[in-house]
Short mmCIF file of C-alpha atoms in Angstrom, two decimals:
data_model
loop_
_atom_site.label_atom_id
_atom_site.label_comp_id
_atom_site.label_asym_id
_atom_site.label_seq_id
_atom_site.Cartn_x
_atom_site.Cartn_y
_atom_site.Cartn_z
CA MET A 866 -2.29 119.44 152.02
CA SER A 867 -1.93 122.77 150.23
CA THR A 868 0.43 124.89 148.20
CA GLY A 869 1.76 126.19 151.51
CA TRP A 870 4.05 123.18 151.95
CA THR A 871 7.62 124.31 151.84
CA PRO A 872 10.01 122.58 149.42
CA TYR A 873 12.00 121.49 152.49
CA ASP A 874 8.99 119.71 154.08
CA ILE A 875 8.23 117.81 150.90
CA GLU A 876 11.84 116.70 150.34
CA LYS A 877 12.21 115.59 153.96
CA GLU A 878 8.97 113.60 154.17
CA SER A 879 9.54 112.09 150.76
CA MET A 880 13.06 110.93 151.63
CA GLU A 881 11.78 109.29 154.82
CA ILE A 882 9.26 107.31 152.78
CA VAL A 883 11.97 106.32 150.28
CA GLU A 884 14.28 105.13 153.08
CA GLY A 885 11.52 102.75 154.19
CA TYR A 886 11.61 100.98 150.84
CA LEU A 887 15.36 100.34 151.07
CA ASP A 888 15.34 98.29 154.26
CA ASN A 889 15.28 95.00 152.37
CA TYR A 890 18.30 95.74 150.21
CA SER A 891 22.03 95.80 150.85
CA PHE A 892 23.56 98.39 148.56
CA MET A 893 27.03 99.94 148.73
CA PRO A 894 26.81 103.56 150.03
CA LEU A 895 27.09 105.26 146.60
CA GLU A 896 24.66 102.76 145.08
CA LYS A 897 22.20 103.41 147.88
CA GLU A 898 22.28 107.16 147.24
CA ILE A 899 21.55 106.52 143.58
CA VAL A 900 18.68 104.12 144.34
CA LYS A 901 17.19 106.66 146.76
CA ARG A 902 17.23 109.44 144.17
CA VAL A 903 15.72 107.15 141.51
CA ILE A 904 12.84 106.09 143.75
CA HIS A 905 12.34 109.68 144.93
CA SER A 906 12.12 110.93 141.32
CA THR A 907 9.82 108.23 139.99
CA ALA A 908 7.80 107.23 143.09
CA ASP A 909 8.31 103.70 141.78
CA PRO A 910 10.11 101.50 144.33
CA SER A 911 10.02 98.51 141.96
CA LEU A 912 12.85 100.10 139.95
CA ALA A 913 15.28 99.33 142.81
CA GLU A 914 15.36 95.67 141.80
CA ASN A 915 16.40 96.46 138.24
CA LEU A 916 19.25 98.89 138.82
CA VAL A 917 22.63 97.40 137.90
CA PHE A 918 25.90 99.00 138.97
CA ASN A 919 29.51 98.78 137.94
CA LEU A 920 30.92 101.55 140.11
CA ARG A 921 33.86 99.94 141.90
CA GLU A 922 36.22 102.66 140.63
CA PHE A 923 33.84 105.34 141.90
CA SER A 924 33.45 103.93 145.41
CA PRO A 925 34.20 105.00 148.07
CA ASP A 926 35.27 108.42 146.77
CA PRO A 927 33.29 109.48 143.70
CA ALA A 928 34.52 113.06 144.10
CA ALA A 929 38.00 111.94 143.08
CA CYS A 930 36.58 110.48 139.85
CA LEU A 931 34.52 113.41 138.57
CA PRO A 932 36.97 116.02 137.23
CA LEU A 933 36.70 119.78 137.11
CA GLY A 934 35.40 120.75 133.69
CA LEU A 935 33.29 117.57 133.55
CA ASN A 936 31.44 117.14 130.26
CA ILE A 937 28.13 115.31 130.19
CA TYR A 938 26.74 114.11 126.85
CA THR A 939 23.04 113.20 126.69
CA ASP A 940 20.91 111.59 123.99
CA VAL A 941 17.81 113.79 124.39
CA ASN A 942 16.93 117.32 125.47
CA MET A 943 14.60 116.10 128.25
CA LEU A 944 17.54 114.45 129.98
CA LYS A 945 19.72 117.53 129.45
CA ALA A 946 16.96 119.63 131.05
CA GLY A 947 16.78 117.25 134.03
CA ILE A 948 20.43 117.52 135.03
CA SER A 949 20.85 120.00 137.87
CA ARG A 950 22.84 123.07 136.79
CA LYS A 951 23.33 123.91 140.45
CA LEU A 952 24.98 120.55 141.17
CA LEU A 953 27.11 120.90 138.02
CA GLU A 954 28.54 124.22 139.21
CA LYS A 955 30.79 122.41 141.70
CA TYR A 956 32.54 120.74 138.76
CA GLU A 957 32.37 123.77 136.44
CA GLY A 958 30.75 121.24 134.15
CA SER A 959 28.72 121.38 130.93
CA VAL A 960 25.85 119.33 129.51
CA HIS A 961 25.64 118.72 125.77
CA CYS A 962 22.84 117.40 123.54
CA SER A 963 23.22 117.49 119.76
CA ILE A 964 19.99 115.83 118.64
CA ASP A 965 18.78 119.09 117.05
CA ASN A 966 22.11 119.90 115.38
CA PRO A 967 21.53 120.10 111.58
CA VAL A 968 24.84 118.25 110.96
CA VAL A 969 23.52 115.37 113.10
CA ALA A 970 20.17 115.39 111.25
CA GLN A 971 22.07 115.17 107.96
CA LEU A 972 24.21 112.28 109.21
CA ALA A 973 21.11 110.43 110.45
CA LYS A 974 19.37 110.81 107.11
CA GLN A 975 22.42 109.74 105.16
CA LYS A 976 23.07 106.61 107.28
CA GLU A 977 19.35 105.87 107.92
CA ILE A 978 19.93 105.78 111.67
CA THR A 979 18.17 107.65 114.47
CA ARG A 980 19.26 111.22 115.22
CA ALA A 981 20.15 110.10 118.76
CA ALA A 982 22.56 107.48 117.39
CA ALA A 983 23.96 109.94 114.85
CA ALA A 984 24.62 112.42 117.66
CA PHE A 985 26.94 109.89 119.33
CA TYR A 986 28.86 109.22 116.11
CA HIS A 987 29.12 113.00 115.83
CA TYR A 988 30.47 113.33 119.40
CA ALA A 989 32.96 110.44 118.80
CA GLU A 990 36.33 111.15 120.46
CA ASN A 991 34.82 114.03 122.45
CA LEU A 992 33.29 111.29 124.63
CA ASP A 993 36.76 110.45 126.01
CA GLY A 994 36.72 111.08 129.74
CA ALA A 995 33.12 112.31 129.65
CA LEU A 996 30.04 111.19 131.54
CA VAL A 997 27.61 109.76 128.98
CA ALA A 998 23.93 109.70 129.94
CA ILE A 999 21.31 107.99 127.78
CA GLY A 1000 17.70 108.19 128.94
CA ASN A 1001 15.68 107.43 125.87
CA SER A 1002 17.30 105.89 122.83
CA PRO A 1003 18.56 102.27 122.63
CA THR A 1004 20.23 103.10 119.31
CA ALA A 1005 22.27 105.84 121.00
CA LEU A 1006 23.54 103.25 123.50
CA PHE A 1007 24.37 100.80 120.70
CA ALA A 1008 26.23 103.61 118.88
CA LEU A 1009 28.19 104.46 122.02
CA LEU A 1010 29.22 100.83 122.59
CA ASP A 1011 30.25 100.60 118.94
CA LEU A 1012 32.56 103.60 119.50
CA VAL A 1013 33.92 101.94 122.65
CA ASP A 1014 34.54 98.67 120.76
CA LYS A 1015 36.47 100.59 118.09
CA GLU A 1016 38.48 102.36 120.82
CA ILE A 1017 37.36 105.71 119.46
CA ALA A 1018 35.72 106.72 122.76
CA ARG A 1019 36.60 105.87 126.34
CA PRO A 1020 33.92 107.48 128.51
CA LEU A 1021 34.56 108.00 132.20
CA LEU A 1022 31.15 106.55 133.11
CA VAL A 1023 28.00 105.52 131.26
CA VAL A 1024 24.51 106.05 132.65
CA GLY A 1025 22.70 103.86 130.13
CA ILE A 1026 18.96 103.85 130.81
CA PRO A 1027 17.08 103.89 127.49
CA VAL A 1028 13.40 102.94 127.52
CA GLY A 1029 11.10 101.06 125.15
CA PHE A 1030 9.88 97.76 123.78
CA VAL A 1031 12.34 97.59 120.89
CA GLY A 1032 16.04 97.34 121.62
CA ALA A 1033 16.13 98.97 125.06
CA ALA A 1034 16.46 95.78 127.12
CA GLU A 1035 18.97 94.36 124.62
CA SER A 1036 21.11 97.51 124.61
CA LYS A 1037 21.24 97.54 128.41
CA GLU A 1038 22.05 93.83 128.60
CA LEU A 1039 24.94 94.48 126.20
CA LEU A 1040 26.18 97.38 128.37
CA SER A 1041 26.15 95.04 131.41
CA ASP A 1042 28.85 92.93 129.73
CA TYR A 1043 31.34 95.84 129.64
CA ARG A 1044 33.07 95.02 132.92
CA HIS A 1045 35.95 97.49 132.23
CA LEU A 1046 33.52 100.40 131.74
CA PRO A 1047 31.99 102.04 134.83
CA TYR A 1048 28.21 102.15 134.36
CA VAL A 1049 24.76 102.37 135.89
CA THR A 1050 21.92 100.72 134.03
CA LEU A 1051 18.38 99.42 134.58
CA SER A 1052 17.49 95.98 133.22
CA GLY A 1053 14.30 95.47 131.21
CA ASN A 1054 12.14 97.71 129.04
CA ARG A 1055 11.66 100.53 131.52
CA GLY A 1056 13.92 103.54 131.93
CA GLY A 1057 13.67 107.12 130.73
CA SER A 1058 15.02 110.60 131.25
CA PRO A 1059 13.85 111.06 134.87
CA VAL A 1060 15.61 107.85 135.93
CA ALA A 1061 18.81 108.77 134.06
CA ALA A 1062 18.70 112.34 135.41
CA ALA A 1063 18.22 111.05 138.96
CA VAL A 1064 21.30 108.83 138.60
CA VAL A 1065 23.43 111.66 137.18
CA ASN A 1066 22.26 114.11 139.86
CA ALA A 1067 22.99 111.56 142.60
CA LEU A 1068 26.53 111.13 141.24
CA LEU A 1069 27.01 114.92 141.12
CA ARG A 1070 25.52 115.37 144.58
CA TYR A 1071 27.54 112.70 146.37
CA GLY A 1072 30.66 113.08 144.23
CA MET B 831 19.86 94.30 116.74
CA SER B 832 22.20 97.16 115.86
CA THR B 833 22.38 100.90 115.34
CA GLY B 834 21.32 100.19 111.76
CA TRP B 835 17.65 100.05 112.72
CA THR B 836 15.81 102.90 111.11
CA PRO B 837 13.66 105.17 113.26
CA TYR B 838 10.68 104.00 111.19
CA ASP B 839 11.30 100.29 112.00
CA ILE B 840 11.52 100.99 115.73
CA GLU B 841 8.37 103.11 115.81
CA LYS B 842 6.40 100.55 113.79
CA GLU B 843 7.43 97.49 115.80
CA SER B 844 7.01 99.34 119.09
CA MET B 845 3.48 100.48 118.21
CA GLU B 846 2.49 96.91 117.28
CA ILE B 847 3.64 95.74 120.72
CA VAL B 848 1.74 98.59 122.41
CA GLU B 849 -1.47 97.73 120.49
CA GLY B 850 -1.27 94.22 121.97
CA TYR B 851 -1.53 95.63 125.48
CA LEU B 852 -4.72 97.55 124.67
CA ASP B 853 -6.88 94.59 123.68
CA ASN B 854 -8.42 94.28 127.13
CA TYR B 855 -9.53 97.90 127.39
CA SER B 856 -12.37 99.89 125.86
CA PHE B 857 -11.21 103.48 125.45
CA MET B 858 -12.77 106.25 123.35
CA PRO B 859 -10.67 106.90 120.21
CA LEU B 860 -8.86 110.01 121.53
CA GLU B 861 -8.26 108.33 124.89
CA LYS B 862 -6.86 105.27 123.12
CA GLU B 863 -4.36 107.40 121.20
CA ILE B 864 -3.22 108.99 124.46
CA VAL B 865 -2.87 105.63 126.23
CA LYS B 866 -0.87 104.27 123.27
CA ARG B 867 1.59 107.17 123.39
CA VAL B 868 1.98 106.90 127.17
CA ILE B 869 2.76 103.17 127.02
CA HIS B 870 5.07 103.72 124.04
CA SER B 871 7.01 106.42 125.91
CA THR B 872 7.34 104.59 129.22
CA ALA B 873 7.31 100.91 128.17
CA ASP B 874 5.08 100.49 131.22
CA PRO B 875 1.67 99.03 130.28
CA SER B 876 0.50 99.14 133.90
CA LEU B 877 0.02 102.91 133.56
CA ALA B 878 -3.02 102.30 131.31
CA GLU B 879 -5.12 101.35 134.33
CA ASN B 880 -4.38 104.62 136.12
CA LEU B 881 -5.07 107.15 133.36
CA VAL B 882 -8.22 109.18 134.03
CA PHE B 883 -9.86 111.29 131.34
CA ASN B 884 -12.33 114.13 131.22
CA LEU B 885 -12.19 114.88 127.50
CA ARG B 886 -15.83 114.90 126.42
CA GLU B 887 -15.46 118.41 124.96
CA PHE B 888 -12.40 117.30 123.02
CA SER B 889 -13.96 114.21 121.48
CA PRO B 890 -14.59 113.48 118.68
CA ASP B 891 -12.84 116.52 117.17
CA PRO B 892 -9.89 117.66 119.25
CA ALA B 893 -8.63 119.79 116.35
CA ALA B 894 -11.59 122.13 116.84
CA CYS B 895 -10.58 122.62 120.48
CA LEU B 896 -6.88 123.44 120.13
CA PRO B 897 -6.64 126.98 118.77
CA LEU B 898 -4.01 128.59 116.55
CA GLY B 899 -1.50 130.36 118.78
CA LEU B 900 -1.96 127.70 121.48
CA ASN B 901 0.01 128.43 124.64
CA ILE B 902 1.27 125.56 126.77
CA TYR B 903 2.44 126.26 130.33
CA THR B 904 4.58 123.61 132.04
CA ASP B 905 5.86 123.24 135.59
CA VAL B 906 9.37 122.02 134.76
CA ASN B 907 11.95 122.35 132.00
CA MET B 908 12.09 118.58 131.43
CA LEU B 909 8.45 118.60 130.39
CA LYS B 910 8.96 121.69 128.23
CA ALA B 911 11.85 119.88 126.51
CA GLY B 912 9.65 116.81 125.90
CA ILE B 913 6.90 118.61 123.99
CA SER B 914 7.39 118.19 120.27
CA ARG B 915 8.19 121.49 118.54
CA LYS B 916 7.35 119.85 115.23
CA LEU B 917 3.82 118.94 116.38
CA LEU B 918 3.38 122.44 117.86
CA GLU B 919 4.12 124.07 114.49
CA LYS B 920 0.66 123.12 113.21
CA TYR B 921 -0.85 125.34 115.91
CA GLU B 922 1.81 128.05 115.72
CA GLY B 923 2.01 127.36 119.43
CA SER B 924 4.47 128.15 122.23
CA VAL B 925 5.64 126.34 125.36
CA HIS B 926 6.45 128.29 128.52
CA CYS B 927 8.24 127.36 131.73
CA SER B 928 9.08 130.04 134.30
CA ILE B 929 10.67 127.95 137.05
CA ASP B 930 14.06 129.65 136.45
CA ASN B 931 12.60 133.17 136.24
CA PRO B 932 14.20 135.32 139.01
CA VAL B 933 10.80 136.95 139.71
CA VAL B 934 9.35 133.49 140.37
CA ALA B 935 12.29 132.56 142.61
CA GLN B 936 11.70 135.75 144.60
CA LEU B 937 7.98 135.01 144.95
CA ALA B 938 8.71 131.42 146.06
CA LYS B 939 11.13 132.62 148.72
CA GLN B 940 8.77 135.31 149.96
CA LYS B 941 5.74 132.97 150.24
CA GLU B 942 7.79 129.89 151.28
CA ILE B 943 6.30 127.83 148.48
CA THR B 944 7.97 125.79 145.75
CA ARG B 945 9.24 127.58 142.66
CA ALA B 946 6.90 125.41 140.56
CA ALA B 947 3.87 126.63 142.54
CA ALA B 948 5.12 130.23 142.42
CA ALA B 949 5.43 129.97 138.64
CA PHE B 950 1.69 129.25 138.39
CA TYR B 951 0.77 132.20 140.60
CA HIS B 952 3.05 134.24 138.35
CA TYR B 953 1.28 132.98 135.17
CA ALA B 954 -2.17 133.64 136.77
CA GLU B 955 -4.61 135.01 134.17
CA ASN B 956 -2.24 134.11 131.33
CA LEU B 957 -3.46 130.53 131.91
CA ASP B 958 -6.88 131.47 130.48
CA GLY B 959 -7.49 129.36 127.39
CA ALA B 960 -4.09 127.70 127.66
CA LEU B 961 -3.10 124.06 127.87
CA VAL B 962 -1.53 123.51 131.29
CA ALA B 963 0.83 120.55 131.66
CA ILE B 964 2.25 119.49 135.03
CA GLY B 965 4.67 116.57 135.06
CA ASN B 966 6.49 116.90 138.32
CA SER B 967 5.18 119.15 141.05
CA PRO B 968 2.03 118.45 143.14
CA THR B 969 2.27 121.98 144.56
CA ALA B 970 2.05 123.42 141.03
CA LEU B 971 -1.19 121.49 140.51
CA PHE B 972 -2.59 122.70 143.86
CA ALA B 973 -1.64 126.28 142.88
CA LEU B 974 -3.37 125.91 139.53
CA LEU B 975 -6.58 124.57 141.11
CA ASP B 976 -6.48 127.45 143.62
CA LEU B 977 -6.39 129.89 140.67
CA VAL B 978 -9.30 128.00 139.06
CA ASP B 979 -11.30 128.14 142.33
CA LYS B 980 -10.74 131.89 142.51
CA GLU B 981 -11.83 132.24 138.85
CA ILE B 982 -8.52 133.89 138.04
CA ALA B 983 -7.60 131.23 135.48
CA ARG B 984 -9.76 129.13 133.18
CA PRO B 985 -7.41 126.79 131.34
CA LEU B 986 -8.56 125.07 128.15
CA LEU B 987 -7.26 121.71 129.36
CA VAL B 988 -5.11 120.42 132.22
CA VAL B 989 -2.64 117.57 131.84
CA GLY B 990 -2.01 117.04 135.54
CA ILE B 991 0.49 114.25 136.10
CA PRO B 992 2.80 115.17 139.01
CA VAL B 993 4.86 112.41 140.61
CA GLY B 994 5.98 111.61 144.14
CA PHE B 995 5.16 110.22 147.56
CA VAL B 996 4.07 113.52 149.09
CA GLY B 997 1.02 115.29 147.69
CA ALA B 998 1.05 113.89 144.15
CA ALA B 999 -1.78 111.37 144.59
CA GLU B 1000 -3.82 113.92 146.59
CA SER B 1001 -3.37 116.69 144.01
CA LYS B 1002 -4.49 114.37 141.21
CA GLU B 1003 -7.47 113.12 143.18
CA LEU B 1004 -8.50 116.74 143.71
CA LEU B 1005 -8.16 117.45 139.96
CA SER B 1006 -10.45 114.48 139.25
CA ASP B 1007 -13.29 116.30 141.03
CA TYR B 1008 -13.22 119.24 138.57
CA ARG B 1009 -15.89 117.90 136.24
CA HIS B 1010 -16.21 121.25 134.40
CA LEU B 1011 -12.49 121.32 133.58
CA PRO B 1012 -11.20 119.12 130.74
CA TYR B 1013 -8.26 117.07 132.04
CA VAL B 1014 -6.06 114.03 131.76
CA THR B 1015 -4.52 112.66 134.94
CA LEU B 1016 -2.93 109.51 136.35
CA SER B 1017 -4.08 108.28 139.75
CA GLY B 1018 -1.55 107.30 142.41
CA ASN B 1019 2.04 108.30 143.15
CA ARG B 1020 3.48 107.68 139.72
CA GLY B 1021 3.63 110.20 136.89
CA GLY B 1022 6.39 112.39 135.56
CA SER B 1023 7.48 114.48 132.61
CA PRO B 1024 7.63 111.66 130.03
CA VAL B 1025 4.02 110.66 130.81
CA ALA B 1026 2.81 114.28 130.69
CA ALA B 1027 4.78 114.96 127.48
CA ALA B 1028 3.33 111.83 125.86
CA VAL B 1029 -0.22 113.01 126.67
CA VAL B 1030 0.44 116.52 125.32
CA ASN B 1031 2.09 115.19 122.17
CA ALA B 1032 -0.82 112.77 121.59
CA LEU B 1033 -3.27 115.68 121.85
CA LEU B 1034 -1.20 117.76 119.43
CA ARG B 1035 -0.79 114.82 117.06
CA TYR B 1036 -4.44 113.81 116.89
CA GLY B 1037 -5.83 117.30 117.34
#
């Protein structure tokens, strides 16, 4: 083991190990690609059991579902940083995160909500047809579902994977009830930007 | 449960839950603050058992060890994005990540190494006195330790928490042998940017 390992070697050996963990599961092809990328990114095979999919519209041809000029809205900058710009090029897509926008900070203060939730109220109808990815904040996911309930936003797909002991599991359980909304989520407290980024990158890669 | 929860409520309730998980451990005060922030960020209490510390020089007064003008070098942009700019202000510090630097890409190609490892060879003596944080790439950690072996770089502190099935556990085990180098690491395959960011932010917060 040394720094002399090529990126190709590492990727190849790692993917072989990941494949070994998937033998006991029966996923649809697109789901399987997502699970592989999540385990590869986190080195935590136990996450496979908690991933929940509602991707019927996206299978078997995800490419037909992700449009040119795809917009991705994220709750936090870490997740924005984790989405592959190279994979996005194919779609001439953009990634947005407004958590540091002063208008959002003002809205959060005024409504006494988190900045991540305020960012989604700020995005509002811009979320129509967009891929929404949440990797940290349960309140951002609650805000998004509130906008969906009010028919203000109809996202193309929601990657809803907030993390934490307070509200995360509940927000993801709520998302699971939206059978008309394509989504990927992870039940329980765990989640986070690397998991959400791995899901988004898998969709971009195999789309 | 709704978007009406204030950020303060969530933080407070979450920290109370995290405290409950720490009852069975006996950490030094600084270590305890780091463990708390890691569990809070990941909602994964099992990580507490794998954190390994060499922080004698930093306890009991980490503030005396983190200088004004602190430089933090990271392996990936996700980790850079996860380090709190607000906490850094106290130190008038900066965070650097060169993985997208064309010079680094050229070096990686030429030496057939990862871009993350090439970035550390590119930083080289700039790492003297800096806080190094690695949240993704085992090869970046091997490159750093190579620079330490050659006495080219003497970092102030290493947060070495790469993730993955290939090389991550080995790189962290190697780091654990550097008894003269202050570090925080996490044994095994798991790790990642949120864990590394939580450690760095805890150090900045309690420093």
